[in-house]
Short mmCIF file of C-alpha atoms in Angstrom, two decimals:
data_model
loop_
_atom_site.label_atom_id
_atom_site.label_comp_id
_atom_site.label_asym_id
_atom_site.label_seq_id
_atom_site.Cartn_x
_atom_site.Cartn_y
_atom_site.Cartn_z
CA MET A 22 31.95 -15.42 -10.47
CA PRO A 23 34.86 -14.18 -12.03
CA PRO A 24 38.42 -15.65 -10.59
CA THR A 25 39.76 -13.52 -7.85
CA SER A 26 42.60 -12.01 -10.54
CA ASP A 27 39.89 -10.42 -12.72
CA LEU A 28 37.96 -8.96 -9.73
CA PHE A 29 41.47 -7.10 -8.67
CA PRO A 30 43.29 -7.02 -12.05
CA SER A 31 45.77 -4.19 -10.70
CA LYS A 32 46.91 -5.93 -7.72
CA SER A 33 49.03 -8.93 -7.74
CA LEU A 34 48.05 -12.28 -6.18
CA ASN A 35 51.83 -12.62 -5.03
CA SER A 36 52.34 -9.33 -3.46
CA PRO A 37 52.86 -9.10 0.45
CA ALA A 38 50.15 -7.57 1.45
CA LEU A 39 48.12 -10.32 -0.31
CA GLY A 40 50.45 -12.96 0.32
CA PRO A 41 49.45 -16.01 -0.79
CA GLN A 42 50.18 -19.39 1.16
CA ARG A 43 50.93 -22.48 0.09
CA THR A 44 49.48 -25.37 1.91
CA GLY A 45 50.62 -27.91 -0.46
CA GLY A 46 53.70 -29.82 -0.37
CA PRO A 47 56.89 -29.16 -0.99
CA GLY A 48 56.63 -28.76 -4.77
CA GLY A 49 54.49 -25.35 -4.00
CA GLY A 50 50.78 -26.85 -5.41
CA GLY A 51 47.93 -27.28 -3.24
CA LEU A 52 45.64 -24.59 -1.94
CA ARG A 53 46.03 -21.12 -1.93
CA CYS A 54 44.45 -18.75 0.93
CA PHE A 55 43.56 -15.04 -0.18
CA GLY A 56 42.66 -13.93 2.63
CA VAL A 57 41.34 -10.08 2.04
CA VAL A 58 41.05 -11.39 -1.90
CA ALA A 59 38.63 -14.26 -0.59
CA LEU A 60 36.74 -11.82 1.54
CA LEU A 61 36.32 -9.41 -0.75
CA ALA A 62 35.36 -11.52 -3.47
CA VAL A 63 32.30 -12.89 -1.28
CA VAL A 64 31.23 -9.60 -0.71
CA LEU A 65 31.13 -8.46 -3.62
CA ALA A 66 29.49 -11.93 -4.91
CA GLY A 67 26.78 -10.70 -2.40
CA GLY A 68 27.10 -13.71 -0.04
CA LEU A 69 27.34 -10.97 3.21
CA ARG A 70 25.06 -7.54 3.86
CA ALA A 71 26.74 -4.78 4.97
CA GLN A 72 26.07 -4.13 9.19
CA ARG A 73 26.26 -1.30 11.36
CA ILE A 74 28.86 -2.39 13.72
CA LEU A 75 28.71 -0.12 17.23
CA PRO A 76 32.11 1.12 19.00
CA LEU A 77 32.17 -1.33 22.12
CA VAL A 78 31.11 0.44 25.38
CA PRO A 79 33.50 0.57 28.45
CA GLY A 80 32.48 -0.79 31.28
CA ALA A 81 29.78 0.13 32.87
CA ILE A 82 31.66 0.31 36.36
CA GLN A 83 35.32 1.48 37.30
CA VAL A 84 37.40 1.00 40.45
CA THR A 85 40.21 2.67 41.09
CA PRO A 86 43.48 2.44 41.82
CA ASP A 87 44.75 -0.11 40.06
CA GLY A 88 48.12 -1.29 41.46
CA ASP A 89 48.87 1.55 43.24
CA LEU A 90 52.07 0.61 46.18
CA VAL A 91 51.47 1.15 50.06
CA ILE A 92 54.13 0.55 52.27
CA VAL A 93 52.78 -0.57 55.90
CA ASN A 94 54.46 -1.44 59.20
CA THR A 95 54.24 -5.28 60.26
CA ASN A 96 51.31 -6.51 62.75
CA THR A 97 49.16 -3.25 62.04
CA SER A 98 45.58 -3.08 62.29
CA GLY A 99 43.24 -0.46 61.40
CA LEU A 100 45.02 1.16 58.35
CA GLY A 101 42.31 2.64 55.33
CA ALA A 102 42.85 2.37 51.43
CA ALA A 103 40.77 4.63 49.68
CA PHE A 104 38.85 3.79 46.43
CA VAL A 105 36.76 5.56 44.03
CA VAL A 106 33.79 3.74 42.69
CA LYS A 107 32.49 5.01 39.44
CA ASN A 108 29.42 4.56 37.27
CA ALA A 109 31.00 4.89 33.64
CA SER A 110 27.53 4.31 32.18
CA GLY A 111 24.84 5.77 30.81
CA SER A 112 22.09 5.00 33.06
CA THR A 113 21.67 4.49 37.17
CA GLY A 114 23.11 1.26 38.28
CA THR A 115 23.48 -0.64 42.09
CA TRP A 116 26.46 -2.23 42.44
CA THR A 117 27.31 -4.73 45.46
CA LEU A 118 30.72 -3.87 46.51
CA SER A 119 33.50 -6.30 48.34
CA CYS A 120 36.64 -6.73 49.56
CA SER A 121 39.16 -9.09 49.38
CA VAL A 122 42.73 -9.72 50.02
CA THR A 123 46.05 -11.32 49.46
CA GLY A 124 49.34 -11.83 51.22
CA PRO A 125 49.48 -11.07 54.74
CA VAL A 126 46.98 -8.75 54.88
CA THR A 127 43.38 -8.91 56.36
CA CYS A 128 40.33 -7.11 55.14
CA GLN A 129 38.62 -5.85 57.94
CA GLY A 130 35.93 -4.27 56.05
CA LEU A 131 34.39 -1.35 53.94
CA ASP A 132 32.85 1.94 55.16
CA HIS A 133 29.93 0.79 52.28
CA THR A 134 28.37 -2.59 50.97
CA SER A 135 26.80 -1.07 47.92
CA VAL A 136 26.53 1.58 45.87
CA THR A 137 23.58 3.63 43.57
CA LEU A 138 25.64 6.13 40.81
CA ALA A 139 23.92 8.32 38.43
CA PRO A 140 26.00 8.57 35.14
CA ASN A 141 28.75 9.78 35.40
CA GLN A 142 28.94 9.60 39.24
CA THR A 143 31.66 8.68 42.03
CA ALA A 144 31.58 6.98 45.06
CA ASP A 145 34.27 7.06 48.04
CA VAL A 146 34.91 3.36 49.74
CA THR A 147 37.23 2.66 52.43
CA ALA A 148 38.52 -0.64 52.63
CA THR A 149 39.91 -1.23 56.61
CA TYR A 150 42.49 -3.77 56.34
CA SER A 151 45.55 -5.07 58.68
CA ALA A 152 48.72 -6.48 57.96
CA GLY A 153 50.78 -9.24 59.55
CA ALA A 154 53.99 -10.75 59.06
CA PRO A 155 55.93 -8.96 56.61
CA GLY A 156 55.63 -9.60 52.69
CA SER A 157 53.76 -8.46 49.64
CA GLY A 158 50.14 -8.82 49.16
CA SER A 159 47.18 -6.64 47.62
CA VAL A 160 43.75 -5.23 49.04
CA ARG A 161 41.19 -5.34 46.68
CA VAL A 162 37.36 -4.34 46.17
CA THR A 163 35.47 -5.34 43.53
CA ALA A 164 32.10 -3.71 42.11
CA THR A 165 29.25 -6.36 41.33
CA GLY A 166 25.90 -5.50 39.67
CA ASN A 167 25.15 -5.15 35.33
CA SER A 168 29.07 -4.85 35.22
CA THR A 169 32.23 -5.53 37.55
CA ASP A 170 35.39 -4.20 38.14
CA GLN A 171 37.71 -4.16 40.91
CA GLY A 172 40.45 -2.09 42.25
CA TYR A 173 43.45 -2.97 44.49
CA TYR A 174 46.67 -1.46 46.21
CA ALA A 175 49.66 -3.63 46.11
CA VAL A 176 50.37 -4.16 49.89
CA THR A 177 54.17 -4.61 51.28
CA VAL A 178 54.11 -5.21 54.81
CA LEU A 179 57.76 -4.36 55.94
CA GLY A 180 59.50 -6.18 59.18
CA PRO A 181 60.89 -4.56 61.91
CA GLY A 182 64.15 -2.52 61.44
CA ALA A 183 67.36 -2.24 62.85
CA PRO A 184 66.71 -0.90 66.88
CA ALA A 185 67.55 2.68 66.78
CA VAL A 186 70.85 4.36 68.68
CA ALA A 187 70.51 5.18 71.99
CA LEU A 188 73.13 7.84 72.87
CA ARG A 189 74.03 7.32 76.62
CA ASN A 190 74.98 10.37 79.15
CA HIS A 191 73.34 13.05 76.13
CA ASN A 192 73.92 16.97 76.86
CA ARG A 193 73.03 19.61 74.41
CA ASP A 194 75.88 19.05 71.82
CA ASN A 195 76.36 15.37 72.77
CA VAL A 196 79.72 16.22 73.22
CA ASP A 197 81.38 15.64 76.63
CA ARG A 198 84.51 16.64 76.80
CA GLY A 199 85.78 14.84 79.50
CA MET A 200 84.64 11.96 77.37
CA CYS A 201 86.99 12.75 74.53
CA LEU A 202 90.53 11.32 73.71
CA THR A 203 92.77 13.69 72.68
CA LEU A 204 95.68 12.22 70.35
CA GLY A 205 99.02 14.52 70.27
CA GLY A 206 100.76 14.96 66.94
CA ALA A 207 104.92 14.77 66.65
CA GLY A 208 106.56 16.79 68.22
CA GLU A 209 103.64 18.18 70.73
#
């Protein structure tokens, strides 16, 4: 086999694209790695056969949303989180659905425990959950079958706020002129 410099006479082996990397001592000697040049030399010498490379297929199932924010009050139950499950594959499939949570959130159930979907078909799934103490957490739906995906909501649970203002002796304009203090200016 000819040296790599004979295979590519128009390319400098010291170019940034091919960039030799010295692995020897401080004197610069030692093994040189030419990456692209070495691979091309092997291919040209018949060491590798070209093969058809197929593109990666996206996941067969998709669950959305992926991180939408929800803000809820503390100690509430019966909350609903809407998810969309989509079969992004080229064949019909069945997926088992499950609900999981983190933080001060409790999953109370799903309206579907499994879905069978044709290619590009979608299904709406609702997770019912409750919120406990103030803090942050999430509610997730996972679809498991010949592929797996999950979607989730980031849940912020707010604590009780400041008390509301109560107006005593409220009247139409909230003004009782008899309760006003009038201050006069100089000379009045």
